[in-house]
Structure formats: structure tokens, C-alpha cells
């Protein structure tokens, strides 16, 4: 187990280098230079050759690509992602400003999503093919079939037209936020985040509850469930303790899939609700060819994806003694 | 193989939702394909009799109200082509958009384009994913490690970056390659962008399936009989992963269509004037707000997107139940 964990941990290094190197190459080889966005005002004024060169060397873009990548890699190990091309501020600081909102939103949507989808999945597995199973299946798939920006628009229109004045449609805090008591502050932020949290959460409900349902059905078909029933245990204990308890292992996979989405954010929803998040930051950085910001964000995401996969694999072994880490399957 | 699919078909027929999904998808598909000759020639025709941007109203303009023909003709010059009074009523069943184009014909063509994107991504994911997963699973050892780490790396790449750059870098070569048809090139690029991400999951799933098949008796028996690895792959592995592959491919189609709608909302999906269900929905969302109710710009494209995706998801779910080998003892769980 320890050997396996160490070996996997070591394997993270080449994978991380691979991801960042490909990203680095892709963004640097693409047409459109960051200097374009700096020197000329949207292309209205031509820059002289000399100032162009000066700008390139200022950003360190005049060196060979592998040298640039090597320098970036050695700095990134110390978590130094450099300064943004677009406004000259430290990339880490820019990320740190937006990260809390994205983290808050994704935590709400993951926890809320699981709290809703687990009971639905269990209930529909307990009576497979029954009324609840069919109705929830139809409703969840119906929700899954609407793009989130349509739902966002409908929610905004509904709140404005009805009108529900308690629910703000954009921003993260009220104007007089500073003068509020801590309790009021929490209330204010949750009112501001309500609509976007709904839009963040509902698309994943279908997949998650179907996932829980499928695993529950597997477990409920096992012999020990029949034994538990035949010894007269009440249905609730059978379903929750013997049934759900045994689906926790595949749930690790689900969490492993969800974890990387924690910092990805959603550019569309962030723009529609005017919430400062990672999605918008990344999208703008790509369009402006703000290399340091793109690299900083994608390497953070890459680390999180890799760690989540590794943790999920290791947690399997801890949760299920039958899992063995042979070298053949690793 | 034959008996597996026959049993799956029997089970699938018993699943009313899945069956209904398949049937309605088929009906929509036939209608849209019959409409295709009309929608391809009319989707970009502007008829300013129907353009209502100047007069925000709740009422959907379907009637031929005379609205400054001379003005629109002078504005648009020779680009102005009216529908004529007969076509106008057909073109106007879903209303007109802000440029006076028929939403009906745009939805018609948009459906076909969205479906091409979904199908293209699914085919790409299936071909690459099954090949990659099978080879990786069968080879094992260092090759397996290497191939799966490549999948990990691609998984970790930032998707939006990838799509934006794919568009920028490949737009011109692709247009040249397709003989100057830049609109077609745009569609192909979106398919490439979505397909090149969709195959990763397929590869992982197929590899897992192959790993568990590899240890089973009939594969060992085949290799003991002297079958080569290609023969084992084609004769013994492929038939047994077909079920899983069909299920995943059927789920990729709606996901790709939804994915395209997000790309369109960001302006990096299908480019104007070509429509897709995604561009139509996002145009509608941008045109409608709490103060102007051009509801038909939202209701008809989104209704079509919604119906199609719902039917596909039911179909996919039905297929999964039908092909799931555990389904045969599934009724145990119903208590």
C-alpha cells in the first residue's frame, strides 16, 4: 500500500510536467501574441519594431520555447507563477481574489447536490420501477436537458417580473455590506448566491442520483440483503445500513470526479450573475493570451485533478480490503 | 453476440420511456430531414416584415403586417429577399428573429447541425476510445501505463483553451482542405474539439472492460489455441464490449450537443449565420430579458433542444438497462 502510494505519487510528476508542457506549448504556439493587446489600442496604432522587441524581451518571450518552459517550471515548483501580462499583478494574488467565491459556490453545489441526489437515488432504487422512480427519472432528465444559461435567464426574468425583491440577481453583496452584522452578512451573501447556486447544482443531479441508484440496485441484489430482510430487519435499516453503507465505496469514485470541478467555475454563469470567479478569469486570460495567468490556473487545476484521482484510488484500498494494488493493475 | 442483442432488444422494448424516446427522436429526425431542402435554402433569408426589433411586443408576429417595405429595401439593398405571402405564413410559425429570419427554418437546419455535431463527436469518441482502450488493456505493462498517462494528461488540459486555439489554428487549413467552404470547416472544427475530449472517458471505460475480460476463460482458451492478439481483439474482445460502447456512445451525443450550446454561448461554437440549436438558444437568451419578451426566440429553439436531449437521454438510459448484463437479475431489487 505504502509502496503503491509512493509509486503513484512519483508518477504524478511526469504527468504534471506533461500537462503543463502541452498547455505551455499550445498557448505559446498559437497565433496572437500578448504584446498585441499591450502595444496597440485594439490595432488602431502600429507599434515600432524596436518597442515591439522591447516588449517581447520584457515578457521574456524572445527566448527559445523550451528555455521559457524550463524557467516557468522551476518557478512553478515554488508556487511562483509570475505576474499577469494584462495588468502586471501577481498571478497568485489574482487567483486568490477570485478563488473564495468559486470555492464557496462549488462547495455549496457539491454538498447540496449530494444531499438532494443521494436520497433520490436511494428512494428510487428501493422501489425500482415504482411511481417515485419513474417521476424522479423523468424530472431529473428533463432538468439535465436544459442548458444552465437558459435556466439562469428564466430565473432572472422570474425574479424581476414577479417581483421577488429579497433575491438580488447579480453581484455578491449589497451596497451597505460593510455596515452589517456578521449574521446579516451571511444572509446577504447567501441571498446573492442563491440563483447561481441553483444553476450550478441542478445539471449534476441527474447523473449523481442515477449513479447512486445504479450502485444501490447492485447492492440490493446481493445475498446479504436477502438475509437481512429474511431475519426480519425493518426495511429502513436494510436500505440505509446494509444497502447504502455498501455503496459508499463507489461513491469515492464520484467524489474523485467532483473534486477537480471545485476550482473550475463557470464563465457563463459568472458573467450572467456578475460574480467574480475563476471561470471568467481563465476565459479572459485565454482570450488576452495572458500566458502566466493561463499557466497558473491550468497547473493548479491539473494538480487538483491528479491529486483527486490518486486520493480516490488510495481511498478505495482503505475502504475496501478486497482491493489489492498489484503491479499489473496499477 | 446475436442472442445478446436480441435479449437486449426484448428488454429495451419493455422499457416504455426508452422506447418512447427512440420513437419521438425518430419522428423529429424524419421531419427535420424532410424539411432540410427548405431550411437550407431559407435559413438565412431576411424578411423585414417580420423583424420586430423596433417594436417589442408580447404578440408573436405571424401575420403579414405591412411594415415599411421601402425602408427595409433601401436599408438592405439587394440583400433583401422577402418570403412572399405564401411562404411567409409557413416561415412565421415560430416567429422571426431580430434580423427577420424565420425561426422555423433556422430551428430546422440547427437541429440537423446539432445532430451532426453530436453524431460526429460520438463516432470520433467511439473509434479512438475503443481502439485506445482495447490496445492499452490488452497490452498491459509499460505500454498500458504510457497510454493511460497520456489520457490523464489530455484529461488535465484546460478545455476552453483547447477549443479557442483549435479554432484559431486550424480554421484556415481546414477551410483550404474542404475546398474553401469555411462554414463547413467551422462545423468540423467544433466536432473535432468536442470529439477529442469525449474519447477519453470511452478509452478508460473500454480499458476497464478489457482488463476484466482478459482474465476470463474464453480469452485464455483462444490464446491457448494459438489465436494472435489481433484475432483475440477482433473476435473475442470487441463483441463483448459492444454493449458498453453503444451505451456510452448514446450518452455522448446529448452531451456533445449540450457542450456545443455552451461553446456557442461563449461565441466559440458554430459561427453565424449557420444556426445550431445551441446558437439559437443562446441568441434567444441574449435577446430576451425582463423588459422585452421575444419569448418565441427562446421557447421554440429551447423547446426543440429540450425535447431532443430528453428523448436521447431516455433512449440512452433504456439502452443501458437493456445492455447491462446485471439487468437479468435486476428484478431482485424491486423487493
XYZ file of C-alpha atoms in Angstrom:
665
model
C 0.000 0.000 0.000
C 2.721 2.443 1.029
C 4.902 1.393 -1.889
C 1.964 1.763 -4.195
C 1.145 5.232 -2.855
C 4.746 6.350 -3.245
C 4.997 4.982 -6.740
C 1.774 6.726 -7.753
C 2.990 9.922 -6.126
C 6.172 9.755 -8.192
C 4.140 9.127 -11.328
C 2.325 12.394 -10.674
C 5.489 14.291 -11.533
C 5.798 13.261 -15.203
C 2.046 13.637 -15.651
C 2.127 17.125 -14.198
C 5.067 18.044 -16.410
C 3.222 16.566 -19.372
C 0.045 18.544 -18.786
C 1.810 21.841 -18.188
C 4.239 21.330 -21.090
C 1.418 20.647 -23.548
C -0.572 23.622 -22.257
C 2.512 25.807 -22.433
C 3.280 24.719 -25.961
C -0.305 25.095 -27.142
C -0.731 28.614 -25.839
C 2.679 29.842 -26.946
C 2.467 28.388 -30.424
C -0.988 29.785 -31.060
C -1.315 32.885 -33.193
C -1.903 36.152 -31.381
C 0.715 37.472 -29.019
C 0.141 39.119 -25.636
C 2.128 42.066 -26.938
C -0.695 42.681 -29.413
C -3.013 43.541 -26.561
C -0.457 45.796 -24.985
C 1.132 47.968 -27.586
C -1.651 48.830 -29.952
C -5.050 50.009 -28.854
C -7.084 47.304 -30.491
C -4.954 47.516 -33.597
C -5.590 51.197 -34.242
C -1.966 52.191 -33.829
C 1.068 50.459 -35.230
C 3.982 49.801 -32.924
C 7.533 50.371 -33.972
C 9.735 47.326 -34.423
C 12.019 48.397 -31.570
C 9.308 48.833 -28.976
C 7.828 45.506 -30.065
C 11.160 43.814 -29.384
C 11.459 45.604 -26.064
C 8.018 44.418 -25.023
C 8.847 40.855 -26.036
C 12.015 40.799 -24.013
C 10.169 42.421 -21.120
C 7.785 39.451 -21.063
C 10.636 37.020 -21.690
C 9.078 35.893 -24.956
C 12.266 36.294 -27.005
C 13.972 33.215 -25.614
C 13.546 29.707 -27.105
C 10.350 27.959 -26.045
C 11.981 25.131 -24.083
C 14.050 27.651 -22.113
C 10.922 29.608 -21.279
C 9.156 26.445 -20.185
C 12.115 25.347 -18.071
C 12.150 28.690 -16.299
C 8.403 28.552 -15.779
C 8.606 25.006 -14.402
C 11.339 25.778 -11.865
C 9.424 28.809 -10.653
C 6.099 26.963 -10.535
C 7.559 24.381 -8.159
C 7.972 27.238 -5.672
C 4.360 28.249 -6.473
C 5.670 31.382 -8.166
C 3.515 31.826 -11.253
C 4.868 35.237 -12.168
C 2.901 38.369 -12.917
C -0.029 38.757 -15.259
C 0.669 40.217 -18.707
C -2.589 42.117 -18.737
C -2.292 44.147 -15.532
C 1.118 43.339 -14.081
C -0.211 41.933 -10.817
C 0.935 38.655 -9.293
C -0.954 35.714 -10.775
C -1.347 34.038 -7.405
C -2.892 37.179 -5.995
C -5.330 37.433 -8.887
C -6.337 33.829 -8.377
C -6.611 34.266 -4.617
C -9.083 37.114 -5.101
C -11.485 35.056 -7.171
C -10.923 31.649 -5.644
C -13.050 32.091 -2.467
C -16.211 32.763 -4.476
C -15.658 29.848 -6.809
C -14.771 27.566 -3.883
C -17.835 28.680 -1.943
C -20.135 28.138 -4.908
C -18.776 24.745 -5.844
C -18.836 23.555 -2.236
C -22.464 24.609 -1.950
C -23.323 22.916 -5.210
C -21.436 19.687 -4.442
C -22.755 19.325 -0.891
C -26.243 20.475 -1.858
C -26.232 18.258 -4.917
C -25.261 15.182 -2.911
C -27.805 15.979 -0.187
C -30.530 16.052 -2.822
C -29.382 13.315 -5.158
C -28.436 10.613 -2.622
C -31.924 10.353 -1.067
C -33.499 10.460 -4.535
C -31.184 7.711 -5.785
C -31.815 5.522 -2.745
C -35.547 6.027 -2.800
C -35.822 5.199 -6.489
C -33.622 2.129 -6.099
C -35.642 0.916 -3.117
C -38.751 0.802 -5.282
C -37.335 0.280 -8.727
C -39.862 0.948 -11.460
C -42.272 2.457 -8.969
C -44.000 5.801 -9.209
C -41.230 7.779 -7.485
C -38.519 6.119 -9.544
C -40.223 6.965 -12.821
C -41.268 10.505 -11.907
C -37.860 11.444 -10.490
C -36.160 9.907 -13.510
C -38.252 11.976 -15.905
C -37.835 15.192 -13.924
C -34.090 14.821 -13.454
C -33.506 14.051 -17.116
C -35.751 16.972 -18.030
C -33.587 19.302 -15.922
C -30.441 17.781 -17.387
C -31.724 18.608 -20.884
C -31.863 22.389 -20.432
C -28.626 24.384 -20.744
C -27.839 26.163 -17.491
C -27.774 29.600 -19.135
C -31.404 29.172 -20.180
C -32.377 28.317 -16.625
C -30.320 31.273 -15.386
C -32.163 33.603 -17.749
C -35.548 32.197 -16.725
C -34.709 32.608 -13.030
C -33.552 36.194 -13.535
C -36.652 37.084 -15.538
C -38.903 35.389 -12.987
C -37.297 37.241 -10.073
C -37.623 40.578 -11.841
C -41.110 40.075 -13.222
C -42.853 38.553 -10.205
C -41.015 40.521 -8.467
C -39.121 38.936 -5.587
C -37.186 41.797 -4.104
C -35.450 39.669 -1.474
C -33.413 37.933 -4.176
C -30.793 40.066 -5.924
C -29.988 38.976 -9.461
C -26.361 40.000 -9.686
C -23.252 40.688 -7.669
C -22.163 39.054 -4.437
C -23.002 41.583 -1.742
C -25.272 44.519 -1.052
C -24.084 48.151 -1.112
C -24.242 48.578 2.651
C -22.453 45.270 3.240
C -19.776 46.823 5.440
C -22.300 48.100 7.994
C -23.946 44.716 8.512
C -23.697 42.387 11.498
C -21.939 39.103 10.761
C -25.240 37.232 10.689
C -26.713 39.705 8.227
C -23.584 39.368 6.111
C -24.070 35.622 5.816
C -27.707 36.183 4.923
C -26.787 38.779 2.338
C -24.210 36.605 0.615
C -26.487 33.575 0.581
C -29.294 35.630 -0.951
C -26.904 36.856 -3.612
C -25.610 33.379 -4.366
C -28.990 31.636 -4.332
C -29.786 31.803 -8.047
C -26.317 30.974 -9.303
C -26.057 28.119 -6.814
C -29.263 26.655 -8.249
C -27.843 26.892 -11.755
C -24.562 25.344 -10.613
C -26.264 22.426 -8.891
C -29.212 21.215 -10.924
C -27.404 19.838 -14.021
C -25.440 17.326 -11.950
C -28.439 15.966 -10.063
C -29.450 13.565 -12.847
C -26.039 11.941 -13.147
C -25.440 11.769 -9.387
C -28.796 10.291 -8.450
C -28.609 7.792 -11.313
C -25.127 6.862 -10.086
C -26.417 6.281 -6.537
C -29.443 4.405 -7.866
C -27.329 2.100 -10.025
C -24.983 1.228 -7.189
C -27.887 0.742 -4.796
C -29.516 -1.677 -7.246
C -26.286 -3.667 -7.405
C -26.083 -3.882 -3.643
C -29.757 -4.624 -3.125
C -29.421 -7.632 -5.411
C -26.826 -9.211 -3.092
C -27.449 -12.208 -0.870
C -26.750 -10.381 2.381
C -29.648 -8.042 1.694
C -31.960 -11.027 1.328
C -30.540 -12.409 4.571
C -31.081 -9.091 6.341
C -34.660 -8.992 5.114
C -35.389 -12.610 5.986
C -34.166 -12.205 9.540
C -36.906 -9.619 9.925
C -34.894 -6.411 9.926
C -37.046 -3.415 9.165
C -36.822 -2.072 5.640
C -35.264 1.228 6.646
C -32.306 -0.482 8.297
C -31.912 -2.803 5.324
C -31.890 0.076 2.862
C -29.729 2.514 4.778
C -27.303 0.432 6.790
C -26.863 -2.671 4.712
C -27.700 -1.121 1.382
C -26.402 2.427 1.369
C -23.467 1.599 3.634
C -22.140 -0.678 0.947
C -22.463 1.852 -1.846
C -20.058 4.207 -0.111
C -17.102 2.626 -1.887
C -18.251 3.530 -5.409
C -19.191 6.941 -4.022
C -15.452 7.549 -3.665
C -15.228 7.468 -7.457
C -17.950 10.074 -7.679
C -16.177 12.356 -5.214
C -12.944 11.876 -7.140
C -14.736 13.092 -10.246
C -16.310 16.045 -8.439
C -13.215 17.335 -6.666
C -11.464 18.870 -9.701
C -14.604 20.833 -10.575
C -14.213 22.672 -7.276
C -11.997 25.332 -8.792
C -13.123 25.299 -12.402
C -16.079 27.662 -12.062
C -18.315 28.536 -14.986
C -17.605 31.510 -17.180
C -21.185 31.714 -18.483
C -22.911 31.729 -15.102
C -20.321 34.050 -13.576
C -20.907 36.584 -16.335
C -24.688 36.297 -16.203
C -24.821 36.818 -12.436
C -21.806 39.137 -12.307
C -19.926 37.091 -9.768
C -16.132 37.288 -9.637
C -14.971 33.733 -10.230
C -12.237 31.583 -11.700
C -14.156 30.710 -14.872
C -14.232 34.303 -16.105
C -10.626 34.902 -15.061
C -9.448 31.932 -17.074
C -11.564 32.711 -20.121
C -10.363 36.309 -20.284
C -6.782 35.183 -19.800
C -7.072 32.818 -22.760
C -8.559 35.496 -24.996
C -5.898 38.038 -23.995
C -3.091 35.480 -24.256
C -2.193 36.259 -20.663
C 0.236 33.326 -20.501
C 1.178 33.460 -16.796
C -2.434 33.509 -15.650
C -3.431 30.709 -18.011
C -0.468 28.616 -16.893
C -1.041 29.326 -13.210
C -4.694 28.336 -13.354
C -4.213 25.292 -15.531
C -1.409 23.938 -13.400
C -3.497 24.397 -10.247
C -6.359 22.543 -11.939
C -4.002 19.842 -13.171
C -2.609 19.309 -9.673
C -6.122 19.027 -8.295
C -7.219 16.543 -10.958
C -4.158 14.378 -10.364
C -4.446 14.515 -6.581
C -8.158 13.705 -6.715
C -7.558 10.661 -8.905
C -4.770 9.482 -6.627
C -6.777 10.049 -3.433
C -9.771 8.228 -4.902
C -7.600 5.228 -5.810
C -5.994 5.130 -2.374
C -9.311 5.603 -0.594
C -10.589 2.545 -2.439
C -7.921 0.469 -0.768
C -8.676 1.890 2.656
C -12.418 1.418 2.310
C -12.397 -1.968 0.673
C -9.965 -4.569 1.979
C -10.545 -6.680 -1.124
C -8.792 -4.142 -3.348
C -5.168 -5.096 -3.914
C -2.658 -2.924 -5.648
C -0.858 -5.463 -7.819
C 1.664 -4.017 -10.158
C -0.305 -5.454 -13.077
C -3.393 -3.376 -12.396
C -1.777 -0.210 -11.160
C -23.457 -11.822 -29.997
C -26.749 -12.265 -31.803
C -28.522 -13.644 -28.771
C -27.136 -10.847 -26.595
C -28.572 -8.166 -28.855
C -31.864 -9.991 -29.248
C -32.270 -10.187 -25.490
C -31.289 -6.534 -25.218
C -33.888 -5.629 -27.833
C -36.572 -7.563 -25.960
C -35.695 -5.781 -22.734
C -35.497 -2.436 -24.471
C -38.976 -2.846 -25.951
C -40.350 -3.375 -22.464
C -38.895 -0.044 -21.335
C -41.636 2.406 -22.231
C -39.663 5.609 -21.611
C -36.659 4.468 -23.597
C -38.879 3.252 -26.411
C -40.867 6.497 -26.442
C -37.583 8.408 -26.525
C -36.399 6.426 -29.516
C -39.690 6.809 -31.378
C -40.008 10.554 -30.797
C -36.380 11.064 -31.770
C -37.066 9.176 -34.971
C -40.172 11.250 -35.722
C -38.372 14.543 -35.108
C -35.473 13.321 -37.204
C -37.625 12.339 -40.198
C -39.470 15.673 -40.063
C -36.259 17.664 -39.892
C -34.650 15.748 -42.725
C -37.743 16.216 -44.910
C -37.579 19.924 -44.084
C -33.886 20.101 -44.905
C -34.221 21.192 -48.562
C -36.355 24.119 -47.427
C -34.412 25.040 -44.316
C -31.055 25.028 -46.104
C -32.321 27.480 -48.702
C -34.382 29.700 -46.376
C -32.485 29.790 -43.056
C -30.614 32.977 -43.861
C -33.306 34.819 -45.781
C -34.197 38.090 -44.159
C -37.738 39.354 -44.244
C -38.037 42.638 -42.503
C -41.804 42.362 -42.473
C -41.231 40.002 -39.641
C -38.350 41.778 -37.928
C -39.811 43.262 -34.824
C -36.846 44.640 -33.005
C -38.207 48.180 -33.262
C -41.495 47.183 -31.740
C -41.007 44.986 -28.671
C -44.198 43.186 -28.077
C -45.560 40.098 -26.415
C -47.507 39.096 -29.506
C -45.619 36.871 -31.866
C -45.693 38.320 -35.380
C -47.033 35.650 -37.662
C -49.317 37.794 -39.765
C -48.138 39.700 -42.787
C -48.321 43.179 -41.338
C -47.066 45.727 -43.829
C -44.092 47.389 -42.244
C -42.130 49.890 -44.284
C -41.057 47.690 -47.149
C -39.377 50.576 -48.830
C -37.322 51.342 -45.732
C -36.112 47.783 -45.362
C -35.336 47.513 -49.043
C -33.328 50.685 -49.027
C -31.567 49.590 -45.837
C -30.535 46.223 -47.095
C -30.373 46.869 -50.778
C -30.198 43.746 -52.853
C -29.821 41.514 -49.785
C -33.496 41.897 -49.104
C -35.464 38.864 -50.173
C -38.997 38.527 -48.896
C -40.699 35.199 -48.342
C -43.770 36.104 -50.367
C -47.188 35.860 -48.807
C -47.483 32.073 -49.145
C -44.108 31.209 -47.658
C -44.468 33.908 -45.078
C -47.111 32.068 -43.103
C -45.060 28.856 -43.121
C -41.835 30.631 -42.270
C -43.557 32.514 -39.491
C -44.991 29.637 -37.461
C -42.161 30.010 -34.945
C -41.930 33.773 -35.490
C -38.966 35.749 -36.814
C -35.721 36.744 -35.175
C -34.298 40.242 -34.853
C -32.918 40.129 -38.396
C -36.237 38.989 -39.798
C -35.117 35.426 -40.386
C -37.543 32.568 -39.986
C -37.035 30.853 -36.633
C -38.804 27.810 -38.050
C -36.284 27.238 -40.823
C -33.383 28.123 -38.547
C -34.513 25.559 -35.992
C -34.890 23.056 -38.816
C -31.324 23.476 -40.021
C -29.997 23.990 -36.487
C -31.384 20.638 -35.410
C -29.585 18.871 -38.224
C -26.309 20.677 -37.489
C -26.551 19.914 -33.762
C -27.259 16.314 -34.571
C -24.250 16.187 -36.900
C -22.096 17.532 -34.089
C -23.462 15.001 -31.615
C -23.102 12.093 -34.018
C -19.671 13.221 -35.187
C -18.370 13.505 -31.637
C -19.827 10.104 -30.757
C -18.258 8.422 -33.794
C -14.908 10.049 -33.070
C -15.073 9.081 -29.399
C -16.010 5.518 -30.292
C -13.345 4.949 -32.914
C -10.468 6.463 -30.931
C -11.709 5.440 -27.486
C -12.363 1.785 -28.313
C -9.082 1.413 -30.182
C -7.046 3.131 -27.485
C -8.752 1.346 -24.596
C -8.511 -2.100 -26.179
C -4.862 -1.801 -27.096
C -3.991 -0.378 -23.699
C -5.923 -3.029 -21.810
C -4.626 -5.928 -23.874
C -1.008 -4.780 -23.976
C -0.663 -4.157 -20.252
C 2.618 -3.276 -18.586
C 4.596 -0.272 -19.719
C 2.530 0.360 -22.866
C -0.663 0.412 -20.795
C 0.968 2.780 -18.308
C 2.124 5.117 -21.032
C -1.197 5.146 -22.856
C -3.181 5.784 -19.713
C -0.845 8.575 -18.591
C -1.424 10.211 -21.985
C -5.154 10.019 -21.300
C -4.529 11.564 -17.869
C -2.573 14.399 -19.445
C -5.271 15.140 -22.005
C -7.837 14.970 -19.216
C -5.943 17.607 -17.303
C -5.738 20.066 -20.200
C -7.895 23.177 -19.964
C -10.751 22.538 -22.351
C -11.741 26.118 -23.212
C -8.148 26.992 -24.085
C -8.019 23.984 -26.301
C -11.214 24.874 -28.164
C -10.270 28.516 -28.672
C -6.863 27.634 -30.029
C -8.141 24.796 -32.189
C -10.450 27.285 -33.852
C -7.724 29.846 -34.382
C -5.006 27.488 -35.549
C -6.997 25.081 -37.693
C -9.624 27.397 -39.207
C -7.647 28.284 -42.335
C -6.060 24.896 -43.078
C -9.423 23.213 -42.583
C -11.149 25.666 -44.926
C -8.500 25.034 -47.585
C -8.780 21.317 -47.128
C -12.547 21.463 -47.571
C -12.190 23.474 -50.747
C -12.906 26.914 -49.346
C -16.117 26.025 -47.525
C -15.427 27.973 -44.377
C -18.837 27.348 -42.784
C -18.457 23.592 -43.115
C -14.934 23.938 -41.721
C -16.409 25.646 -38.653
C -18.761 22.724 -38.026
C -15.952 20.199 -38.483
C -13.768 22.111 -36.011
C -16.479 22.054 -33.352
C -16.881 18.308 -33.883
C -13.101 17.871 -33.586
C -12.956 19.960 -30.428
C -15.748 18.092 -28.676
C -14.812 14.663 -30.005
C -11.195 14.993 -28.985
C -12.276 15.292 -25.360
C -15.139 12.778 -25.406
C -12.990 9.795 -26.318
C -11.036 9.940 -23.047
C -13.857 8.548 -20.916
C -14.619 5.958 -23.559
C -10.988 4.807 -23.547
C -10.971 4.428 -19.768
C -14.244 2.517 -19.713
C -13.230 0.187 -22.533
C -9.842 -0.462 -20.942
C -11.532 -1.424 -17.674
C -13.832 -3.760 -19.550
C -10.939 -5.314 -21.474
C -8.936 -5.839 -18.275
C -11.740 -7.859 -16.753
C -12.435 -9.765 -19.984
C -8.764 -10.621 -20.404
C -8.734 -12.878 -17.371
C -11.823 -14.800 -18.442
C -11.695 -18.364 -19.635
C -12.679 -17.896 -23.244
C -9.898 -15.411 -23.938
C -7.320 -17.676 -22.341
C -8.749 -20.601 -24.296
C -8.465 -18.645 -27.529
C -4.858 -17.705 -26.882
C -4.075 -21.293 -25.859
C -5.481 -22.315 -29.237
C -2.890 -20.109 -30.855
C -5.011 -17.083 -31.715
C -2.964 -13.941 -32.285
C -3.606 -10.730 -30.437
C -5.369 -9.133 -33.398
C -7.676 -12.112 -33.720
C -8.422 -12.091 -29.988
C -9.155 -8.389 -30.186
C -11.497 -8.661 -33.156
C -13.216 -11.965 -32.430
C -13.349 -12.112 -28.655
C -12.916 -8.694 -27.094
C -14.857 -6.380 -29.438
C -18.121 -8.366 -29.411
C -18.104 -8.265 -25.633
C -17.550 -4.550 -25.254
C -20.180 -3.642 -27.862
C -22.902 -3.191 -25.246
C -20.886 -0.803 -23.096
C -19.717 1.103 -26.150
C -23.242 1.560 -27.522
C -24.428 2.826 -24.149
C -21.598 5.326 -23.737
C -21.812 6.490 -27.342
C -25.539 7.106 -26.945
C -24.801 9.241 -23.888
C -22.061 11.193 -25.686
C -24.490 12.501 -28.335
C -26.676 14.604 -25.995
C -23.618 15.677 -24.017
C -21.898 16.904 -27.169
C -24.985 18.835 -28.231
C -25.186 20.466 -24.807
C -21.443 21.128 -24.900
C -21.819 22.865 -28.268
C -24.553 25.059 -26.825
C -22.141 26.258 -24.122
C -19.431 26.913 -26.690
C -21.965 28.829 -28.779
C -22.918 30.922 -25.809
C -19.271 31.868 -25.435
C -19.150 32.653 -29.147
C -16.691 29.850 -29.968
C -19.191 27.285 -31.248
C -20.988 27.290 -34.603
C -20.463 30.646 -36.257
C -23.177 32.892 -37.647
C -25.045 32.768 -39.970
C -25.176 28.979 -39.610
C -27.587 28.007 -36.842
C -27.366 25.209 -34.302
C -29.798 24.546 -31.507
C -27.138 25.924 -29.183
C -26.573 29.176 -31.059
C -30.325 29.681 -31.414
C -30.876 29.134 -27.700
C -28.045 31.447 -26.721
C -29.168 34.119 -29.213
C -32.607 33.849 -27.661
C -31.228 34.174 -24.135
C -29.306 37.262 -25.170
C -32.329 38.816 -26.880
C -34.777 38.220 -24.066
C -34.686 39.945 -20.720
C -37.183 41.005 -18.102
C -38.236 44.022 -20.156
C -38.571 42.634 -23.671
C -40.494 39.465 -24.192
C -39.410 38.000 -27.508
C -40.493 34.721 -25.967
C -40.637 32.809 -29.253
C -36.896 33.250 -29.703
C -36.424 31.220 -26.523
C -39.391 28.864 -26.470
C -39.057 27.223 -29.890
C -35.288 26.641 -30.094
C -35.069 25.629 -26.431
C -38.191 23.522 -26.738
C -36.611 21.638 -29.623
C -33.277 21.315 -27.803
C -35.055 20.149 -24.665
C -37.268 17.600 -26.438
C -34.360 16.181 -28.402
C -31.990 15.903 -25.443
C -34.707 14.415 -23.240
C -35.580 11.806 -25.862
C -31.885 10.969 -26.253
C -31.316 10.647 -22.548
C -34.302 8.330 -22.192
C -33.071 6.336 -25.141
C -29.573 6.121 -23.652
C -30.922 5.107 -20.274
C -33.121 2.479 -21.895
C -30.132 1.127 -23.832
C -28.078 0.970 -20.666
C -30.739 -1.055 -18.893
C -31.115 -3.280 -21.935
C -27.409 -3.991 -22.406
C -26.490 -4.174 -18.732
C -25.704 -7.827 -18.115
C -26.774 -7.406 -14.498
C -30.197 -6.404 -15.740
C -31.172 -10.065 -15.968
C -31.409 -10.343 -12.209
C -32.495 -6.756 -11.814
C -35.963 -7.570 -10.580
C -34.486 -8.930 -7.333
C -34.018 -5.375 -6.187
C -37.610 -4.413 -6.678
C -38.420 -6.189 -3.427
